[in-house]
mmCIF file of N, CA and C in Angstrom:
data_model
loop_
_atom_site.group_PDB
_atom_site.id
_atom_site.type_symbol
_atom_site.label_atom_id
_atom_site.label_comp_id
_atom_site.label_asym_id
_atom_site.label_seq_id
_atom_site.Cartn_x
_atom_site.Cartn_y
_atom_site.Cartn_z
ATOM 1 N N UNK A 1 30.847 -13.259 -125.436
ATOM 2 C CA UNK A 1 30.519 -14.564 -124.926
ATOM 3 C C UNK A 1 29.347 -14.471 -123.957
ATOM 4 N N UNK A 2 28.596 -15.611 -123.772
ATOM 5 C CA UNK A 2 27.658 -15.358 -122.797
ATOM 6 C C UNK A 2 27.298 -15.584 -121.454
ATOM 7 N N UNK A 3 28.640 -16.158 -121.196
ATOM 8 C CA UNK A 3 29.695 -16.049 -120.022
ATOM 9 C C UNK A 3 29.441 -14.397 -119.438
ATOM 10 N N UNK A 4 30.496 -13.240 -120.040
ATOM 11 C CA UNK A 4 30.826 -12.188 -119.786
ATOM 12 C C UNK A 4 29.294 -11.582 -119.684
ATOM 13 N N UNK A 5 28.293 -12.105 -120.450
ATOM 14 C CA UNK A 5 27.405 -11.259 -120.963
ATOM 15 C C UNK A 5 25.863 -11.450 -119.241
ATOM 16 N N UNK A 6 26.771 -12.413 -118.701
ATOM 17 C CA UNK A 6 25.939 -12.924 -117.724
ATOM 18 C C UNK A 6 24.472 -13.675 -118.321
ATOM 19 N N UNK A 7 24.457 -14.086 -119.419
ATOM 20 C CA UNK A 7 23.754 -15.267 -119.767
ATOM 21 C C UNK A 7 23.888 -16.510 -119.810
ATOM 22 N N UNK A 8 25.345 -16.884 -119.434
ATOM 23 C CA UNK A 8 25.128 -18.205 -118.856
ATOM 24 C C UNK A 8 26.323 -18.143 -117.691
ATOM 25 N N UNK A 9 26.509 -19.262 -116.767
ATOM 26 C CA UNK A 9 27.199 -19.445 -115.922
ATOM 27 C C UNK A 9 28.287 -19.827 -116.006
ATOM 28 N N UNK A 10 28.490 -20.800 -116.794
ATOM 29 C CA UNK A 10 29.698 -21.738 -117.276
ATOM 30 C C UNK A 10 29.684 -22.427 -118.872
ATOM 31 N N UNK A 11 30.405 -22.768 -119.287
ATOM 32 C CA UNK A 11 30.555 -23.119 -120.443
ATOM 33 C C UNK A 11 31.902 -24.526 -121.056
ATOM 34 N N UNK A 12 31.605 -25.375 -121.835
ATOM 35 C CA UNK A 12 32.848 -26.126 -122.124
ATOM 36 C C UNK A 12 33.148 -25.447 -123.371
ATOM 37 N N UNK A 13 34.412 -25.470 -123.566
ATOM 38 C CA UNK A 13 34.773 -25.193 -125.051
ATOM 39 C C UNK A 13 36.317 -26.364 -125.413
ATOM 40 N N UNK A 14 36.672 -25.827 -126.820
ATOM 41 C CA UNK A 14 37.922 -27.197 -127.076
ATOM 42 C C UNK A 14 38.661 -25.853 -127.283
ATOM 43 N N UNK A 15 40.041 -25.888 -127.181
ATOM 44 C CA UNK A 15 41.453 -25.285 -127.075
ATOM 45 C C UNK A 15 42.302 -26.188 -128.122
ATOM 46 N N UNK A 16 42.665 -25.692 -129.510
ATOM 47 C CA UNK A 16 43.800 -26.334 -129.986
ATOM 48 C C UNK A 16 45.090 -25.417 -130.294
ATOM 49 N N UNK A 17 44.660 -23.876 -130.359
ATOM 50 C CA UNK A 17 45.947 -22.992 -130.366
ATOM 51 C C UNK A 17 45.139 -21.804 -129.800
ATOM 52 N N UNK A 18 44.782 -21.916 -128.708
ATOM 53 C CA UNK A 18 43.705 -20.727 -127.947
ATOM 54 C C UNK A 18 42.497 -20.848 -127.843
ATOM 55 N N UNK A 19 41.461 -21.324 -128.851
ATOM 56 C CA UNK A 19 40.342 -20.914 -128.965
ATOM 57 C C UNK A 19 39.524 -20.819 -127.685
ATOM 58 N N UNK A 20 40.069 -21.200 -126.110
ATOM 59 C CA UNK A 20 39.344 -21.576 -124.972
ATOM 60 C C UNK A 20 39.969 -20.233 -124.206
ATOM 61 N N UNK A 21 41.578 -20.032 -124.174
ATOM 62 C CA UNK A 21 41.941 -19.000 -123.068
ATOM 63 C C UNK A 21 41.776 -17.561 -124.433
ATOM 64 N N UNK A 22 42.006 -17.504 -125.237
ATOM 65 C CA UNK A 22 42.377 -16.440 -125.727
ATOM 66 C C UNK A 22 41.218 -15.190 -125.811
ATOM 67 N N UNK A 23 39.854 -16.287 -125.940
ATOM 68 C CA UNK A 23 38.420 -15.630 -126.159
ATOM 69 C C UNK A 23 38.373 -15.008 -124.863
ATOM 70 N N UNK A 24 38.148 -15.799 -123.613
ATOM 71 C CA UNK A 24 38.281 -15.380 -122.158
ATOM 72 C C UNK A 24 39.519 -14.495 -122.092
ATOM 73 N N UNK A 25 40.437 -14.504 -122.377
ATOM 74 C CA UNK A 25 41.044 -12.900 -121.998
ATOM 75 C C UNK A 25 40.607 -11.758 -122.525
ATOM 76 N N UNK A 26 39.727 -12.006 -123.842
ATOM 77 C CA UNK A 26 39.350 -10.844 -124.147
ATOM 78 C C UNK A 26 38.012 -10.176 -123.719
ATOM 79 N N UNK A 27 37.601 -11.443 -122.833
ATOM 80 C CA UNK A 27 36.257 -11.192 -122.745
ATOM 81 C C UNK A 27 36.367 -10.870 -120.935
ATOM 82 N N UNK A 28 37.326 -11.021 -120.338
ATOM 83 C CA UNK A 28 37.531 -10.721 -119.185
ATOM 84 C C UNK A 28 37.053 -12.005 -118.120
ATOM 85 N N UNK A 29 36.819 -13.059 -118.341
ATOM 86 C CA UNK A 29 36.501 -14.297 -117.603
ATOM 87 C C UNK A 29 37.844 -15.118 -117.954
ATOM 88 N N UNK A 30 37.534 -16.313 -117.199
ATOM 89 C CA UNK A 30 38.284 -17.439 -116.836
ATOM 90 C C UNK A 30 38.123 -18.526 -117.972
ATOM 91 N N UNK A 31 39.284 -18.780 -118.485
ATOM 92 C CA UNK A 31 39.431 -20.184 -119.436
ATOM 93 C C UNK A 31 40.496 -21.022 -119.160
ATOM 94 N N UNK A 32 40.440 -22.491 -119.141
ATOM 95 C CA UNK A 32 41.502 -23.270 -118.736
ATOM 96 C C UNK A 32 41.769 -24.382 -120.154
ATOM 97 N N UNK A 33 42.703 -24.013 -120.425
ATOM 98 C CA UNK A 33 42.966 -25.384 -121.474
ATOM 99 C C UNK A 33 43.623 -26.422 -120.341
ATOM 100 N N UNK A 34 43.323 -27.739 -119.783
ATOM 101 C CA UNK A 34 44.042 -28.582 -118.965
ATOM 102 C C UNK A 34 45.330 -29.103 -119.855
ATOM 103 N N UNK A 35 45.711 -29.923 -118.807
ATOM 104 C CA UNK A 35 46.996 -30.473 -119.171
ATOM 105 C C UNK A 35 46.443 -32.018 -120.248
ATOM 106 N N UNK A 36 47.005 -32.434 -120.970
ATOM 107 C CA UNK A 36 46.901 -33.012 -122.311
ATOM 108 C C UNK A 36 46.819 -34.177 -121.758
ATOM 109 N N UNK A 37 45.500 -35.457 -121.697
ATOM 110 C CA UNK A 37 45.304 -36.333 -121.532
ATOM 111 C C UNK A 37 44.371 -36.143 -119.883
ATOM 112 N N UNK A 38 44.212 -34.908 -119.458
ATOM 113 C CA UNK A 38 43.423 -34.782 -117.928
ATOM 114 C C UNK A 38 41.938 -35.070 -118.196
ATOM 115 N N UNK A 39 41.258 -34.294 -119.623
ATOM 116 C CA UNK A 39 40.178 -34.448 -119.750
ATOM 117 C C UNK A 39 39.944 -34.885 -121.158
ATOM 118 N N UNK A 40 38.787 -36.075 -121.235
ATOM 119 C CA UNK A 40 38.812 -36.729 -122.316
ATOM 120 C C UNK A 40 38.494 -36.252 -123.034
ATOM 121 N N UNK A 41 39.277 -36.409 -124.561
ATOM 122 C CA UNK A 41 38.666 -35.817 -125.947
ATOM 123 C C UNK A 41 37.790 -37.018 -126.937
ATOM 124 N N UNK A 42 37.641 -37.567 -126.379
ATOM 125 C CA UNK A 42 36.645 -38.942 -127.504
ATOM 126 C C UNK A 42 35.342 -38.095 -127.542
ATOM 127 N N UNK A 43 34.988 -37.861 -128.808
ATOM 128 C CA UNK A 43 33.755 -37.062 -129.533
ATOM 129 C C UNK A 43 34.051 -35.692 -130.346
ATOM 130 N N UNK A 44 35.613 -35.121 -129.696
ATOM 131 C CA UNK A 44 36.407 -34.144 -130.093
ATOM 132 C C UNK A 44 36.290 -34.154 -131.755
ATOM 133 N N UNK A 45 36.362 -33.227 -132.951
ATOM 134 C CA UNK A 45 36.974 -33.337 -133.934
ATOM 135 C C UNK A 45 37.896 -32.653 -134.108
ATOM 136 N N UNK A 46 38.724 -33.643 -134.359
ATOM 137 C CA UNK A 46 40.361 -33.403 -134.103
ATOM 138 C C UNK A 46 40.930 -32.425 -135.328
ATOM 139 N N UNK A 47 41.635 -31.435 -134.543
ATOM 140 C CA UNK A 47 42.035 -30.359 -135.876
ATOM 141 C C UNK A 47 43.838 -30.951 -136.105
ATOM 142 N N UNK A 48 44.249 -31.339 -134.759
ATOM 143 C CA UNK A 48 45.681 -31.348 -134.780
ATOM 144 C C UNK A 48 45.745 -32.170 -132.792
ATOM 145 N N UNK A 49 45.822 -33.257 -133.103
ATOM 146 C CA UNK A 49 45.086 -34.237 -132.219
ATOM 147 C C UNK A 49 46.269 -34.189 -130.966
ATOM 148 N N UNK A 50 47.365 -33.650 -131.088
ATOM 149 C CA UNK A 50 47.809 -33.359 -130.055
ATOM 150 C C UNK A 50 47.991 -32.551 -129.472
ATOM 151 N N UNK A 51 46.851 -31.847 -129.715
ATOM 152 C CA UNK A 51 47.071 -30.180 -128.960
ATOM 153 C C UNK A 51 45.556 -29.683 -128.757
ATOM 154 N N UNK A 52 44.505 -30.632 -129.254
ATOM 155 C CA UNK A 52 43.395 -30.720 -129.027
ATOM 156 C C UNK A 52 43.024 -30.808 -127.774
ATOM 157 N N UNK A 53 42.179 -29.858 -127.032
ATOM 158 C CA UNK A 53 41.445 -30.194 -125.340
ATOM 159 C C UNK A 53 40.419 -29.901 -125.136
ATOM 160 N N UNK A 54 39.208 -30.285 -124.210
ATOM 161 C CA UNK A 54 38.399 -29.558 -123.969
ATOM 162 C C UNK A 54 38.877 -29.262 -122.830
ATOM 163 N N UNK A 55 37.935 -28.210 -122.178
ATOM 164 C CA UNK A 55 38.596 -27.342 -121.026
ATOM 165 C C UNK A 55 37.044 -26.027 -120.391
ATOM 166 N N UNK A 56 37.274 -25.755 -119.518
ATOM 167 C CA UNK A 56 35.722 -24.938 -118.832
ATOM 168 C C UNK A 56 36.526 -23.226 -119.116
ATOM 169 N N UNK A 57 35.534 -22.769 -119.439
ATOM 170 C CA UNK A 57 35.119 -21.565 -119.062
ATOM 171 C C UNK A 57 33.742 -21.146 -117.765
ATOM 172 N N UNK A 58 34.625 -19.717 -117.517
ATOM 173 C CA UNK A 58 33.211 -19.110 -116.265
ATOM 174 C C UNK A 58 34.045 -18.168 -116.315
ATOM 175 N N UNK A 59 33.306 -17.093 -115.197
ATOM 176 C CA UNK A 59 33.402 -15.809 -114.541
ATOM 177 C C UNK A 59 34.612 -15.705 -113.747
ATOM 178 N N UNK A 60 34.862 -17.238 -113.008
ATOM 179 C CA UNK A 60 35.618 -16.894 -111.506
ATOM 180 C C UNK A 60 36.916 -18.449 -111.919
ATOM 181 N N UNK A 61 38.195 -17.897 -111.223
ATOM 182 C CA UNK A 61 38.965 -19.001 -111.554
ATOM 183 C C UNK A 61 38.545 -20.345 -110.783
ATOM 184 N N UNK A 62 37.697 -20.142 -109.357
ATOM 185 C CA UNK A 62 37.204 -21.161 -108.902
ATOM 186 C C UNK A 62 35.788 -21.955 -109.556
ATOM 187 N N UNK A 63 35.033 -21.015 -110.037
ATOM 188 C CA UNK A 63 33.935 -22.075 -111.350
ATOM 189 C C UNK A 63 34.935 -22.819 -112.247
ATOM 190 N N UNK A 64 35.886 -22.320 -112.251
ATOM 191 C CA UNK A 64 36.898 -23.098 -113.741
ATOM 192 C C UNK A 64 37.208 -24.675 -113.088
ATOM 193 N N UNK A 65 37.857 -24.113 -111.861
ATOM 194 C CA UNK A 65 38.489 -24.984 -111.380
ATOM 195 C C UNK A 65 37.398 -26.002 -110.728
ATOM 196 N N UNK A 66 35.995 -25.808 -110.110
ATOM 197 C CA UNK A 66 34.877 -26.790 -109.870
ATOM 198 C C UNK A 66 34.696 -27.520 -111.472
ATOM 199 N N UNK A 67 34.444 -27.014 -112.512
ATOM 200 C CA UNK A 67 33.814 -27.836 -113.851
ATOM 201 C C UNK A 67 35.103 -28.645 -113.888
ATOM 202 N N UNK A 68 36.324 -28.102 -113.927
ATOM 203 C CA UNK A 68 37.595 -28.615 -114.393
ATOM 204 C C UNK A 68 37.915 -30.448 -113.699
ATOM 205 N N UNK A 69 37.909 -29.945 -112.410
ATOM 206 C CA UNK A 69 37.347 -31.256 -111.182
ATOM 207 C C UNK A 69 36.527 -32.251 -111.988
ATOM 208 N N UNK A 70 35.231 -31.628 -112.448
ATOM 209 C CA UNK A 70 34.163 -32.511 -112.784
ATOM 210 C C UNK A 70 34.318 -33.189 -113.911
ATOM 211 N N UNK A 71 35.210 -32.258 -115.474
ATOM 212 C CA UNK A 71 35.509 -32.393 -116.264
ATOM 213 C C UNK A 71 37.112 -33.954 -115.832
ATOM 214 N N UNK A 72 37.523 -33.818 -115.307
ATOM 215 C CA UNK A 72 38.741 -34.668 -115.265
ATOM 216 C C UNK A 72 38.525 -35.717 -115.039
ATOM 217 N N UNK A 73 39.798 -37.284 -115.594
ATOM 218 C CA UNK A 73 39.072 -38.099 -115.380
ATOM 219 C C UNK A 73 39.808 -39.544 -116.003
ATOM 220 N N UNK A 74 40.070 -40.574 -116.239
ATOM 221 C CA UNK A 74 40.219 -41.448 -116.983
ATOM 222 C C UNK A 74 38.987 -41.837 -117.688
ATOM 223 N N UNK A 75 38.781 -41.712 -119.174
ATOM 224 C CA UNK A 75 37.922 -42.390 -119.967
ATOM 225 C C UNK A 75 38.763 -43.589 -120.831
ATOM 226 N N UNK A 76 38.064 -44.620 -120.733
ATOM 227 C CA UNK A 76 38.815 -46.198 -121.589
ATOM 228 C C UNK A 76 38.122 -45.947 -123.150
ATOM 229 N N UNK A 77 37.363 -44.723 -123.299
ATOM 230 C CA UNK A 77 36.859 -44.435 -124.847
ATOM 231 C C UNK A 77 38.053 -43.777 -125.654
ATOM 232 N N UNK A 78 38.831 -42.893 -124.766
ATOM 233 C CA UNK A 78 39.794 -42.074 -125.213
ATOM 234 C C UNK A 78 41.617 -42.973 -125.261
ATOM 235 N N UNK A 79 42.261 -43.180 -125.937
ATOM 236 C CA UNK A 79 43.751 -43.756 -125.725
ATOM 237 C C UNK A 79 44.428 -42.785 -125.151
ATOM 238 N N UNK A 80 44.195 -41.896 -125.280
ATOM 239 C CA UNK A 80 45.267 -40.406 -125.008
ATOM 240 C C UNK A 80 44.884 -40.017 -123.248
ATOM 241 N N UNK A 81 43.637 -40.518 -122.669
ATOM 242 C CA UNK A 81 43.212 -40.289 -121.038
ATOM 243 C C UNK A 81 44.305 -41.158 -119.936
ATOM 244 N N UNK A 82 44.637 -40.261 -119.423
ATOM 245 C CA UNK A 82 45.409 -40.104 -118.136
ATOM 246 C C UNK A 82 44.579 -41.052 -117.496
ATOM 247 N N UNK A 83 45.185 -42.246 -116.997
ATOM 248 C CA UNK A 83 44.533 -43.098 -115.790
ATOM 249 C C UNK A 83 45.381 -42.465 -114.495
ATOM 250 N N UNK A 84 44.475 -41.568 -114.261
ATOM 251 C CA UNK A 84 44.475 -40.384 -112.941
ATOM 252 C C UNK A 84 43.023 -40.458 -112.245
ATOM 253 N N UNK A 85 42.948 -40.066 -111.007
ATOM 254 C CA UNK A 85 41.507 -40.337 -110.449
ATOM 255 C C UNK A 85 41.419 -38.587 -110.719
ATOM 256 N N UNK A 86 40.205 -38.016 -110.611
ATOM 257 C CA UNK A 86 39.967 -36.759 -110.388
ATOM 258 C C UNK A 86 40.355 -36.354 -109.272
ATOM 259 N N UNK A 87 40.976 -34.700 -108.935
ATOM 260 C CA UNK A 87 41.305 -34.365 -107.933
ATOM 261 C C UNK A 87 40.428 -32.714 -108.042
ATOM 262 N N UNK A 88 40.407 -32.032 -106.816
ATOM 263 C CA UNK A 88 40.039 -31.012 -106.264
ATOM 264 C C UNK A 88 40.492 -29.718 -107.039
ATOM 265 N N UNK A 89 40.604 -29.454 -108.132
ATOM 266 C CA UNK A 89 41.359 -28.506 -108.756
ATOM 267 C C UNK A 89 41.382 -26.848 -107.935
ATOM 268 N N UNK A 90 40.227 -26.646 -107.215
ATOM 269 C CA UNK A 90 40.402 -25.420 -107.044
ATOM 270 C C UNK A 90 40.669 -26.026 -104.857
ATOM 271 N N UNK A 91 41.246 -26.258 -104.738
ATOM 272 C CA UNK A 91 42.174 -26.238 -103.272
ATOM 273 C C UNK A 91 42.819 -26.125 -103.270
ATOM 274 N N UNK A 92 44.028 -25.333 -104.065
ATOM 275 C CA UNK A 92 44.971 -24.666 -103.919
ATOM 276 C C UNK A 92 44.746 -22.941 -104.408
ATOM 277 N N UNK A 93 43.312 -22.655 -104.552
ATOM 278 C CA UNK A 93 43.353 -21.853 -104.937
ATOM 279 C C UNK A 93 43.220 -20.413 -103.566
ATOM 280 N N UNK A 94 43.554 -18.984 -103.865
ATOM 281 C CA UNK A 94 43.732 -18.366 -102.382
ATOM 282 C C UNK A 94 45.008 -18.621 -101.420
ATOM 283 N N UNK A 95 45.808 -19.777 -101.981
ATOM 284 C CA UNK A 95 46.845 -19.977 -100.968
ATOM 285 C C UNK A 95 48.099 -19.458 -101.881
ATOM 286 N N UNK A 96 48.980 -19.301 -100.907
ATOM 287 C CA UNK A 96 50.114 -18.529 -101.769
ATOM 288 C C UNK A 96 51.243 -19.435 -102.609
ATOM 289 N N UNK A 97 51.776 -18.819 -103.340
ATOM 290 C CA UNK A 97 52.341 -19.726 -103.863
ATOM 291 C C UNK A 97 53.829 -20.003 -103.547
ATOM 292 N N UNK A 98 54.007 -21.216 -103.891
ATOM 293 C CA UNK A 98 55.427 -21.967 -103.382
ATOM 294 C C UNK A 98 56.278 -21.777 -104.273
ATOM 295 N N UNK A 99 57.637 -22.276 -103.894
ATOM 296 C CA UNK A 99 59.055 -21.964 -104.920
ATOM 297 C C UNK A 99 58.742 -22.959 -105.820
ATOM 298 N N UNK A 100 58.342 -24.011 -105.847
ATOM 299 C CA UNK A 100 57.660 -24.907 -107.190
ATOM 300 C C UNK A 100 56.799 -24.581 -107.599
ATOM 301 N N UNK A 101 55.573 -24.445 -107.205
ATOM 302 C CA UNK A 101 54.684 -23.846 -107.659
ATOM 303 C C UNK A 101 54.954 -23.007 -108.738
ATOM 304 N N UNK A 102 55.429 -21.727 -108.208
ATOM 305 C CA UNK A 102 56.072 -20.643 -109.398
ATOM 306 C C UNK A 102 56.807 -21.315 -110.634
ATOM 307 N N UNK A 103 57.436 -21.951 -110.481
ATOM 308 C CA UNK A 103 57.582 -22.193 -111.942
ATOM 309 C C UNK A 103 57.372 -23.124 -112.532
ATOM 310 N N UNK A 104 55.534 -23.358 -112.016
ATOM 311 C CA UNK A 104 55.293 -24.671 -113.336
ATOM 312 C C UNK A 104 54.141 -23.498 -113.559
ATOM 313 N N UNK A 105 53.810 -22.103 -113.128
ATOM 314 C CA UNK A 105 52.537 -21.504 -113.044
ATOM 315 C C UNK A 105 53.233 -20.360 -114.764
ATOM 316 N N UNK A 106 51.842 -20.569 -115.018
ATOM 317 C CA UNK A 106 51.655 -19.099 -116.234
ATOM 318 C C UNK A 106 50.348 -18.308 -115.908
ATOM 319 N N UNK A 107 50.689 -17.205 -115.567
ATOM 320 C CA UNK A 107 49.671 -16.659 -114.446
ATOM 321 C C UNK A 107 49.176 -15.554 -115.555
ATOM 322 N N UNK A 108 48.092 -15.076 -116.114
ATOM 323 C CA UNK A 108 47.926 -14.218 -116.886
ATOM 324 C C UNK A 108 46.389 -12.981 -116.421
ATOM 325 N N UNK A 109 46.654 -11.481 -116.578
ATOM 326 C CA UNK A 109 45.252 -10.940 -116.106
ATOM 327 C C UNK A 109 44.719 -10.641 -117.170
ATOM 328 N N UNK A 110 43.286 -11.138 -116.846
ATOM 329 C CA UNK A 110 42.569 -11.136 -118.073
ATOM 330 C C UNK A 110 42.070 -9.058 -118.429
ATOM 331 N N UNK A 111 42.080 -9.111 -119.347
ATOM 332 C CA UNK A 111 41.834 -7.682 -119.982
ATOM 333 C C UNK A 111 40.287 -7.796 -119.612
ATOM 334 N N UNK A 112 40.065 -6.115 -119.320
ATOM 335 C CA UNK A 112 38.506 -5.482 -119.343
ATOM 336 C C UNK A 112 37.910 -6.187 -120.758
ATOM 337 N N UNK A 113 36.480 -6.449 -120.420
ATOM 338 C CA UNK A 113 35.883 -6.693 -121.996
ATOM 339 C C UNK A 113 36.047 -5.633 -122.844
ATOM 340 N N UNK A 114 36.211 -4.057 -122.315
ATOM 341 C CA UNK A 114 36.277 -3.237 -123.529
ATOM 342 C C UNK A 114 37.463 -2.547 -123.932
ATOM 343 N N UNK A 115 38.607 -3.194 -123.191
ATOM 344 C CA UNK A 115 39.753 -2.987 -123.409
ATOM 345 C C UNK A 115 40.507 -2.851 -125.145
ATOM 346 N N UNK A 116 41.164 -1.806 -125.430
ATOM 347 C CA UNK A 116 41.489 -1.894 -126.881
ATOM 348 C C UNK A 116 42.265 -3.085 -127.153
ATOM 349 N N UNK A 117 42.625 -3.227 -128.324
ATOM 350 C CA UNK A 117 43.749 -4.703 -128.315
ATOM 351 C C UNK A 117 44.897 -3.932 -128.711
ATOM 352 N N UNK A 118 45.922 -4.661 -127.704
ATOM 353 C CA UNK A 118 47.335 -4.607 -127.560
ATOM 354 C C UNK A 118 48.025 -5.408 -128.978
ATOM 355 N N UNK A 119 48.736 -4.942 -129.366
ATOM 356 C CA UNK A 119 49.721 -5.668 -130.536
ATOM 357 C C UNK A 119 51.255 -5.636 -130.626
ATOM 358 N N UNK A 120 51.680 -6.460 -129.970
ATOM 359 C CA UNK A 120 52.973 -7.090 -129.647
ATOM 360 C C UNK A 120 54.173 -6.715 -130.951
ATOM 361 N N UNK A 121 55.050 -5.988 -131.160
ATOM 362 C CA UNK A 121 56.244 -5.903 -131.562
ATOM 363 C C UNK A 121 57.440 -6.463 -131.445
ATOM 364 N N UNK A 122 57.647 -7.680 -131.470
ATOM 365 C CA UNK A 122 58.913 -7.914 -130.753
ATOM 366 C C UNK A 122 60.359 -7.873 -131.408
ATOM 367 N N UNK A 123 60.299 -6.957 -132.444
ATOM 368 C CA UNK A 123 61.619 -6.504 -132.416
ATOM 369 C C UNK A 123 61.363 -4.785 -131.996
ATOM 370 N N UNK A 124 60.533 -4.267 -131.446
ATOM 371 C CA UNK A 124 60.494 -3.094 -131.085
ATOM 372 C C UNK A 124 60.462 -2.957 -129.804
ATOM 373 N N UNK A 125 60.126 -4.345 -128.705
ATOM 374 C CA UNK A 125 60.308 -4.785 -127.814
ATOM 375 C C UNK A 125 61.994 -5.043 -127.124
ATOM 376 N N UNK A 126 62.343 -5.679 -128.450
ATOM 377 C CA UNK A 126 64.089 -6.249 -128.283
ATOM 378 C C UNK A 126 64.816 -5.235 -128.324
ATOM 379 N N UNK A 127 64.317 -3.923 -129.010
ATOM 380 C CA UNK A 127 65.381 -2.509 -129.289
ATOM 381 C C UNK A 127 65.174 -2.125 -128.020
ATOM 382 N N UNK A 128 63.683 -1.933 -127.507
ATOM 383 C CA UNK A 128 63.739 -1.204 -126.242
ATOM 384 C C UNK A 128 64.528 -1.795 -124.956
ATOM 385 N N UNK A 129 65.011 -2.838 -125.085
ATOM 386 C CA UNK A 129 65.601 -4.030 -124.080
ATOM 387 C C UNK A 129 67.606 -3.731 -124.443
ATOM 388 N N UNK A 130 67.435 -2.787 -125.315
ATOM 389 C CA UNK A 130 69.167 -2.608 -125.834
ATOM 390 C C UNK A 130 69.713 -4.268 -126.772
ATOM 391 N N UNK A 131 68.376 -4.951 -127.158
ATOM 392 C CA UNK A 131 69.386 -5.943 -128.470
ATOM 393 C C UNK A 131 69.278 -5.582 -129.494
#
């Protein structure tokens, strides 16, 4: 990506089963798919229209969270937009987290760009767990 590659700064991309966080973990930067109706999809082509988002990529979880801010929004083009005002996405960021907090969070570290790829077993997972 040209994100990682330090050719560009930031980037939008659309998320319908990864295509926004999954690239950024492999590439070692920041991707946010938002929450469904935060940022408008009118212009989107819809693969599977409820799981469709756009969403920012960058380097740092706080660039995510500045575009993300900028990105958010009520649009009257979109039916599916949250009549929400935009809020500050990255001011909670650096502070620790709360007993709520924790469990609405999916906290993930992104892999080195040249990291090998990992491949998940999960019944070799479930044996090692004694099921």
């Amino acid at each position: 990506m040209a994100i990682a590659a330090g050719l560009a700064p930031a980037a939008t991309g659309t998320d319908t089963g990864g295509s926004i966080r999954q690239p950024a973990a492999m590439c070692g930067i920041t991707g946010i798919k938002p929450t469904y109706g935060r940022v408008s999809r009118w212009g989107l082509v819809a693969y599977a229209s409820s799981l469709d988002q756009a969403g920012p990529m960058a380097r740092t979880a706080q660039d995510c969270a500045w575009m993300l801010s900028a990105m958010a929004g009520f649009d009257p083009k979109d039916s599916t937009s949250l009549n929400q005002p935009s809020e500050d996405f990255a001011r909670l960021l650096g502070k620790p987290m709360t007993e709520g907090r924790q469990r609405r969070a999916a906290l993930a570290r992104p892999a080195p760009w040249n990291a090998k790829p990992v491949f998940f077993e999960p019944d070799l997972a479930c044996r090692g767990q004694g099921h």
